[in-house]
mmCIF file of C-alpha atoms in Angstrom:
data_model
loop_
_atom_site.group_PDB
_atom_site.id
_atom_site.type_symbol
_atom_site.label_atom_id
_atom_site.label_comp_id
_atom_site.label_asym_id
_atom_site.label_seq_id
_atom_site.Cartn_x
_atom_site.Cartn_y
_atom_site.Cartn_z
ATOM 1 C CA UNK A 5 119.250 212.782 16.900
ATOM 2 C CA UNK A 6 115.240 212.093 17.208
ATOM 3 C CA UNK A 7 113.920 209.348 19.145
ATOM 4 C CA UNK A 8 112.905 206.390 17.087
ATOM 5 C CA UNK A 9 110.033 203.984 17.687
ATOM 6 C CA UNK A 10 109.419 200.927 15.015
ATOM 7 C CA UNK A 11 106.137 199.609 14.261
ATOM 8 C CA UNK A 12 103.969 196.867 12.356
ATOM 9 C CA UNK A 13 100.837 197.258 10.978
ATOM 10 C CA UNK A 14 98.545 194.594 9.153
ATOM 11 C CA UNK A 15 97.148 196.628 5.979
ATOM 12 C CA UNK A 16 95.289 193.595 4.802
ATOM 13 C CA UNK A 17 94.764 190.122 5.924
ATOM 14 C CA UNK A 18 98.350 188.311 5.610
ATOM 15 C CA UNK A 19 99.956 191.387 4.706
ATOM 16 C CA UNK A 20 101.936 193.601 7.000
ATOM 17 C CA UNK A 21 103.874 196.786 6.383
ATOM 18 C CA UNK A 22 107.061 197.968 8.919
ATOM 19 C CA UNK A 23 107.684 201.724 9.633
ATOM 20 C CA UNK A 24 109.185 203.925 12.232
ATOM 21 C CA UNK A 25 108.190 206.995 14.051
ATOM 22 C CA UNK A 26 110.317 209.748 14.667
ATOM 23 C CA UNK A 27 109.666 211.607 17.807
ATOM 24 C CA UNK A 28 109.988 215.397 18.824
ATOM 25 C CA UNK A 29 111.382 216.313 22.042
ATOM 26 C CA UNK A 30 108.286 218.480 22.640
ATOM 27 C CA UNK A 31 105.662 215.974 24.575
ATOM 28 C CA UNK A 32 101.627 215.861 23.859
ATOM 29 C CA UNK A 33 99.937 215.507 20.417
ATOM 30 C CA UNK A 34 101.811 217.172 17.781
ATOM 31 C CA UNK A 35 101.300 217.626 13.901
ATOM 32 C CA UNK A 36 102.547 214.857 12.070
ATOM 33 C CA UNK A 37 104.089 214.253 8.793
ATOM 34 C CA UNK A 38 103.857 211.123 7.205
ATOM 35 C CA UNK A 39 106.788 210.189 4.487
ATOM 36 C CA UNK A 40 106.035 207.739 1.195
ATOM 37 C CA UNK A 41 109.070 206.623 -0.492
ATOM 38 C CA UNK A 42 109.315 206.283 -4.421
ATOM 39 C CA UNK A 43 109.726 202.983 -6.464
ATOM 40 C CA UNK A 44 112.868 200.976 -5.692
ATOM 41 C CA UNK A 45 113.218 203.146 -2.595
ATOM 42 C CA UNK A 46 112.394 202.484 1.330
ATOM 43 C CA UNK A 47 111.806 204.349 4.413
ATOM 44 C CA UNK A 48 115.506 204.305 4.948
ATOM 45 C CA UNK A 49 116.538 204.946 1.596
ATOM 46 C CA UNK A 50 119.197 207.726 1.360
ATOM 47 C CA UNK A 51 117.572 211.227 2.860
ATOM 48 C CA UNK A 52 114.766 209.836 4.373
ATOM 49 C CA UNK A 53 115.814 209.133 7.815
ATOM 50 C CA UNK A 54 117.796 212.695 7.397
ATOM 51 C CA UNK A 55 114.158 214.209 6.516
ATOM 52 C CA UNK A 56 112.619 212.634 9.391
ATOM 53 C CA UNK A 57 115.284 213.800 12.060
ATOM 54 C CA UNK A 58 114.796 217.182 10.669
ATOM 55 C CA UNK A 59 111.370 217.306 10.868
ATOM 56 C CA UNK A 60 111.034 215.970 14.351
ATOM 57 C CA UNK A 61 113.745 218.435 15.370
ATOM 58 C CA UNK A 62 110.976 220.971 14.168
ATOM 59 C CA UNK A 63 108.417 219.710 16.385
ATOM 60 C CA UNK A 64 106.381 217.199 14.165
ATOM 61 C CA UNK A 65 105.584 213.797 14.701
ATOM 62 C CA UNK A 66 107.050 211.878 11.457
ATOM 63 C CA UNK A 67 105.816 208.404 10.192
ATOM 64 C CA UNK A 68 107.749 206.626 7.584
ATOM 65 C CA UNK A 69 107.487 202.974 6.109
ATOM 66 C CA UNK A 70 108.363 200.372 3.627
ATOM 67 C CA UNK A 71 105.331 200.008 1.131
ATOM 68 C CA UNK A 72 104.076 196.514 1.464
ATOM 69 C CA UNK A 73 105.059 196.181 -2.247
ATOM 70 C CA UNK A 74 108.588 197.576 -1.823
ATOM 71 C CA UNK A 75 110.574 193.944 -1.558
ATOM 72 C CA UNK A 76 112.193 195.569 1.513
ATOM 73 C CA UNK A 77 112.143 193.583 4.850
ATOM 74 C CA UNK A 78 113.163 195.523 8.295
ATOM 75 C CA UNK A 79 116.526 197.037 8.280
ATOM 76 C CA UNK A 80 117.286 195.874 4.880
ATOM 77 C CA UNK A 81 118.923 198.096 2.259
ATOM 78 C CA UNK A 82 118.261 195.730 -0.890
ATOM 79 C CA UNK A 83 114.830 193.714 -2.103
ATOM 80 C CA UNK A 84 114.482 190.322 -0.328
ATOM 81 C CA UNK A 85 110.869 190.147 -0.415
ATOM 82 C CA UNK A 86 110.797 189.398 -4.025
ATOM 83 C CA UNK A 87 107.288 187.985 -4.269
ATOM 84 C CA UNK A 88 106.063 191.167 -2.275
ATOM 85 C CA UNK A 89 107.753 193.124 -4.940
ATOM 86 C CA UNK A 90 105.995 191.428 -7.859
ATOM 87 C CA UNK A 91 103.177 191.636 -6.871
ATOM 88 C CA UNK A 92 103.316 195.135 -6.091
ATOM 89 C CA UNK A 93 100.541 197.925 -7.521
ATOM 90 C CA UNK A 94 99.722 201.381 -7.024
ATOM 91 C CA UNK A 95 96.630 200.869 -5.833
ATOM 92 C CA UNK A 96 98.062 198.568 -3.148
ATOM 93 C CA UNK A 97 100.512 201.723 -2.060
ATOM 94 C CA UNK A 98 97.026 203.887 -1.438
ATOM 95 C CA UNK A 99 95.935 200.832 0.755
ATOM 96 C CA UNK A 100 99.049 201.029 2.391
ATOM 97 C CA UNK A 101 98.864 204.834 3.330
ATOM 98 C CA UNK A 102 95.493 205.105 4.085
ATOM 99 C CA UNK A 103 96.328 202.282 7.012
ATOM 100 C CA UNK A 104 98.900 204.144 8.147
ATOM 101 C CA UNK A 105 96.761 207.408 8.334
ATOM 102 C CA UNK A 106 93.902 205.570 9.942
ATOM 103 C CA UNK A 107 96.580 204.505 12.483
ATOM 104 C CA UNK A 108 98.426 207.382 12.972
ATOM 105 C CA UNK A 109 97.180 208.272 16.562
ATOM 106 C CA UNK A 110 98.060 204.544 17.721
ATOM 107 C CA UNK A 111 101.372 204.209 16.268
ATOM 108 C CA UNK A 112 102.507 207.151 18.848
ATOM 109 C CA UNK A 113 100.062 207.206 21.585
ATOM 110 C CA UNK A 114 99.143 210.898 22.734
ATOM 111 C CA UNK A 115 101.973 212.146 20.321
ATOM 112 C CA UNK A 116 99.677 212.776 17.273
ATOM 113 C CA UNK A 117 97.305 215.427 16.582
ATOM 114 C CA UNK A 118 94.696 213.650 14.130
ATOM 115 C CA UNK A 119 93.485 217.125 12.838
ATOM 116 C CA UNK A 120 97.068 218.482 12.181
ATOM 117 C CA UNK A 121 98.052 215.767 9.360
ATOM 118 C CA UNK A 122 100.675 216.407 6.402
ATOM 119 C CA UNK A 123 102.066 214.114 3.636
ATOM 120 C CA UNK A 124 105.083 214.192 1.805
ATOM 121 C CA UNK A 125 106.056 211.989 -1.018
ATOM 122 C CA UNK A 126 108.840 211.369 -3.818
ATOM 123 C CA UNK A 127 108.505 210.372 -7.100
ATOM 124 C CA UNK A 128 106.275 207.425 -7.282
ATOM 125 C CA UNK A 129 105.517 208.029 -3.525
ATOM 126 C CA UNK A 130 104.499 211.739 -4.338
ATOM 127 C CA UNK A 131 101.763 210.472 -6.549
ATOM 128 C CA UNK A 132 100.659 208.170 -3.792
ATOM 129 C CA UNK A 133 100.776 210.938 -1.351
ATOM 130 C CA UNK A 134 98.525 212.946 -3.908
ATOM 131 C CA UNK A 135 96.201 210.190 -4.232
ATOM 132 C CA UNK A 136 95.495 210.277 -0.586
ATOM 133 C CA UNK A 137 95.200 213.964 0.140
ATOM 134 C CA UNK A 138 92.387 213.321 -2.387
ATOM 135 C CA UNK A 139 90.718 210.441 -1.133
ATOM 136 C CA UNK A 140 87.037 211.075 -0.186
ATOM 137 C CA UNK A 141 87.948 210.020 3.822
ATOM 138 C CA UNK A 142 90.943 212.392 3.928
ATOM 139 C CA UNK A 143 90.483 215.130 1.588
ATOM 140 C CA UNK A 144 89.104 217.540 4.027
ATOM 141 C CA UNK A 145 91.480 216.019 6.837
ATOM 142 C CA UNK A 146 94.885 216.499 5.111
ATOM 143 C CA UNK A 147 96.299 219.925 5.979
ATOM 144 C CA UNK A 148 99.443 220.028 3.742
ATOM 145 C CA UNK A 149 100.662 218.131 0.752
ATOM 146 C CA UNK A 150 104.388 218.152 -0.430
ATOM 147 C CA UNK A 151 105.631 216.537 -3.483
ATOM 148 C CA UNK A 152 109.290 215.601 -4.570
ATOM 149 C CA UNK A 153 109.983 215.078 -8.189
ATOM 150 C CA UNK A 154 106.326 213.541 -8.418
ATOM 151 C CA UNK A 155 105.098 211.419 -10.985
ATOM 152 C CA UNK A 156 102.321 213.089 -13.034
ATOM 153 C CA UNK A 157 100.936 209.601 -14.419
ATOM 154 C CA UNK A 158 101.227 205.829 -13.355
ATOM 155 C CA UNK A 159 101.133 204.706 -16.793
ATOM 156 C CA UNK A 160 104.879 204.973 -17.921
ATOM 157 C CA UNK A 161 104.962 201.927 -19.900
ATOM 158 C CA UNK A 162 105.319 201.612 -23.612
ATOM 159 C CA UNK A 163 103.044 199.272 -25.561
ATOM 160 C CA UNK A 164 106.038 197.194 -26.606
ATOM 161 C CA UNK A 165 106.514 196.605 -22.932
ATOM 162 C CA UNK A 166 103.337 196.182 -22.292
ATOM 163 C CA UNK A 167 102.945 193.664 -25.002
ATOM 164 C CA UNK A 168 105.919 191.931 -23.748
ATOM 165 C CA UNK A 169 104.567 191.994 -20.049
ATOM 166 C CA UNK A 170 101.378 190.151 -20.994
ATOM 167 C CA UNK A 171 103.142 187.818 -23.188
ATOM 168 C CA UNK A 172 105.449 186.612 -20.551
ATOM 169 C CA UNK A 173 103.698 187.513 -17.140
ATOM 170 C CA UNK A 174 106.414 189.917 -15.584
ATOM 171 C CA UNK A 175 109.121 192.307 -16.889
ATOM 172 C CA UNK A 176 112.237 192.585 -14.747
ATOM 173 C CA UNK A 177 113.291 195.989 -13.524
ATOM 174 C CA UNK A 178 117.094 196.739 -13.056
ATOM 175 C CA UNK A 179 117.997 198.618 -9.544
ATOM 176 C CA UNK A 180 121.537 199.788 -10.823
ATOM 177 C CA UNK A 181 122.540 200.408 -6.746
ATOM 178 C CA UNK A 182 122.311 196.821 -5.908
ATOM 179 C CA UNK A 183 122.732 195.160 -9.215
ATOM 180 C CA UNK A 184 119.223 193.321 -8.948
ATOM 181 C CA UNK A 185 116.860 192.134 -11.389
ATOM 182 C CA UNK A 186 113.744 192.665 -9.805
ATOM 183 C CA UNK A 187 110.626 191.007 -10.979
ATOM 184 C CA UNK A 188 107.320 192.936 -11.608
ATOM 185 C CA UNK A 189 104.313 190.905 -12.164
ATOM 186 C CA UNK A 190 100.955 191.629 -13.907
ATOM 187 C CA UNK A 191 99.448 192.940 -10.678
ATOM 188 C CA UNK A 192 100.911 196.636 -11.671
ATOM 189 C CA UNK A 193 100.007 196.519 -15.122
ATOM 190 C CA UNK A 194 96.453 195.409 -14.577
ATOM 191 C CA UNK A 195 95.928 197.836 -11.759
ATOM 192 C CA UNK A 196 97.207 200.580 -13.930
ATOM 193 C CA UNK A 197 94.841 199.643 -17.031
ATOM 194 C CA UNK A 198 91.694 198.452 -14.502
ATOM 195 C CA UNK A 199 91.652 201.460 -12.065
ATOM 196 C CA UNK A 200 92.405 204.391 -14.616
ATOM 197 C CA UNK A 201 89.909 206.524 -13.056
ATOM 198 C CA UNK A 202 91.088 206.123 -9.203
ATOM 199 C CA UNK A 203 94.977 206.143 -10.235
ATOM 200 C CA UNK A 204 94.241 209.474 -12.077
ATOM 201 C CA UNK A 205 96.724 212.190 -10.809
ATOM 202 C CA UNK A 206 95.580 214.992 -12.585
ATOM 203 C CA UNK A 207 91.774 214.470 -11.579
ATOM 204 C CA UNK A 208 93.471 213.955 -8.174
ATOM 205 C CA UNK A 209 95.171 217.101 -8.419
ATOM 206 C CA UNK A 210 91.934 218.798 -8.835
ATOM 207 C CA UNK A 211 90.051 217.216 -5.797
ATOM 208 C CA UNK A 212 92.889 217.715 -3.252
ATOM 209 C CA UNK A 213 92.196 220.512 -0.645
ATOM 210 C CA UNK A 214 95.689 220.759 1.235
ATOM 211 C CA UNK A 215 98.082 223.213 0.383
ATOM 212 C CA UNK A 216 100.466 221.780 -1.900
ATOM 213 C CA UNK A 217 104.145 222.828 -2.334
ATOM 214 C CA UNK A 218 105.437 220.850 -5.399
ATOM 215 C CA UNK A 219 109.343 220.573 -5.849
ATOM 216 C CA UNK A 220 111.167 219.509 -8.935
ATOM 217 C CA UNK A 221 114.858 219.302 -9.861
ATOM 218 C CA UNK A 222 115.243 221.024 -13.470
ATOM 219 C CA UNK A 223 117.674 217.904 -14.764
ATOM 220 C CA UNK A 224 115.059 215.293 -13.545
ATOM 221 C CA UNK A 225 116.006 212.614 -16.012
ATOM 222 C CA UNK A 226 113.631 210.041 -14.255
ATOM 223 C CA UNK A 227 110.597 212.304 -14.140
ATOM 224 C CA UNK A 228 110.812 215.321 -16.399
ATOM 225 C CA UNK A 229 110.198 218.515 -14.690
ATOM 226 C CA UNK A 230 107.082 218.863 -17.404
ATOM 227 C CA UNK A 231 105.426 216.391 -15.007
ATOM 228 C CA UNK A 232 105.310 218.801 -12.127
ATOM 229 C CA UNK A 233 104.258 221.833 -14.597
ATOM 230 C CA UNK A 234 101.053 219.127 -15.500
ATOM 231 C CA UNK A 235 100.636 218.662 -11.829
ATOM 232 C CA UNK A 236 100.609 222.441 -10.895
ATOM 233 C CA UNK A 237 98.590 223.200 -14.270
ATOM 234 C CA UNK A 238 95.816 220.096 -12.905
ATOM 235 C CA UNK A 239 95.317 221.839 -9.421
ATOM 236 C CA UNK A 240 91.999 223.414 -9.006
ATOM 237 C CA UNK A 241 93.376 225.195 -6.013
ATOM 238 C CA UNK A 242 96.343 226.547 -6.495
ATOM 239 C CA UNK A 243 99.464 224.537 -5.851
ATOM 240 C CA UNK A 244 103.218 226.068 -5.466
ATOM 241 C CA UNK A 245 105.687 225.019 -7.948
ATOM 242 C CA UNK A 246 109.049 225.422 -6.938
ATOM 243 C CA UNK A 247 112.019 224.273 -9.849
ATOM 244 C CA UNK A 248 115.403 223.230 -8.427
ATOM 245 C CA UNK A 249 117.719 224.746 -10.958
ATOM 246 C CA UNK A 250 120.434 221.932 -11.361
ATOM 247 C CA UNK A 251 119.097 219.232 -9.187
ATOM 248 C CA UNK A 252 118.027 215.582 -10.304
ATOM 249 C CA UNK A 253 115.704 213.206 -9.442
ATOM 250 C CA UNK A 254 116.798 212.653 -6.022
ATOM 251 C CA UNK A 255 118.159 216.231 -5.376
ATOM 252 C CA UNK A 256 121.794 214.658 -6.416
ATOM 253 C CA UNK A 257 122.014 212.096 -3.354
ATOM 254 C CA UNK A 258 122.503 208.642 -3.311
ATOM 255 C CA UNK A 259 122.297 205.641 -0.574
ATOM 256 C CA UNK A 260 124.256 205.456 1.973
ATOM 257 C CA UNK A 261 123.602 209.043 2.453
ATOM 258 C CA UNK A 262 126.850 211.001 2.473
ATOM 259 C CA UNK A 263 125.217 214.458 3.672
ATOM 260 C CA UNK A 264 122.978 216.852 2.298
ATOM 261 C CA UNK A 265 123.715 218.398 -1.165
ATOM 262 C CA UNK A 266 122.714 222.177 -1.720
ATOM 263 C CA UNK A 267 119.590 220.896 -3.602
ATOM 264 C CA UNK A 268 118.719 218.803 -0.942
ATOM 265 C CA UNK A 269 119.182 221.562 1.559
ATOM 266 C CA UNK A 270 117.159 223.942 -0.613
ATOM 267 C CA UNK A 271 114.079 221.123 -0.822
ATOM 268 C CA UNK A 272 114.031 220.947 2.948
ATOM 269 C CA UNK A 273 114.139 224.351 3.544
ATOM 270 C CA UNK A 274 111.162 224.840 1.249
ATOM 271 C CA UNK A 275 109.396 221.610 3.100
ATOM 272 C CA UNK A 276 109.806 222.595 6.687
ATOM 273 C CA UNK A 277 108.654 226.321 6.001
ATOM 274 C CA UNK A 278 105.783 224.841 4.417
ATOM 275 C CA UNK A 279 104.802 222.246 6.916
ATOM 276 C CA UNK A 280 105.279 224.853 10.069
ATOM 277 C CA UNK A 281 103.154 227.163 7.780
ATOM 278 C CA UNK A 282 100.103 225.101 7.341
ATOM 279 C CA UNK A 283 100.258 222.059 10.018
#
């Protein structure tokens, strides 16, 4: 297992995120990979620690963290910060990621090469990673991007749901793993509707410069594979799309993690090869 170091980072007044750095055995500044988890996910969900350890074993410094709107607190595996979850937004996720990118060298002093940064994100986190790679401050500095089962749009709510949402001020989001009904306030809906241009993933796909690997399961029922094809089509510079035949949204993995599935092994092989080639 890799050596891990926890950190806390203030991303806005009164708002902090918690994360972990997985360090490789090799000393000195190393290429770094930042992991973005998805909706209702967290940095220790399922395959993320396994992914981080594997990349660290390949010589990368790996940074993973809980988004401030995840509802998760350090060491937990169910949402307990329900107010944080209620006020979550896609713009808030991007703010968190940009803060981590800026702070990366100080999170692991002497172990991060700031000129060799890569991003990987799953599902909603894939969309955030794409936005980060296309951000004006970072689009020329992110050297590699990998997305797993990424969404192609953040506007995923039908008009009937939106109407109810506006009327009641929140919707309840079921978490089948924990049995919780998680409250999602108007911040998310307002963010989607008021910041369409800034959150446009197709436009971000056209702006981003980093070599981009898109991995998606053919049997993903949460984010249909058509969304991966839409992202590939929107990419100005060519992106590489790999469709994993028979795989679902989480590459057939669950939490607690019970070991790698064939689909996850394939995804991880593609991912480490991509980062080793481009970072």
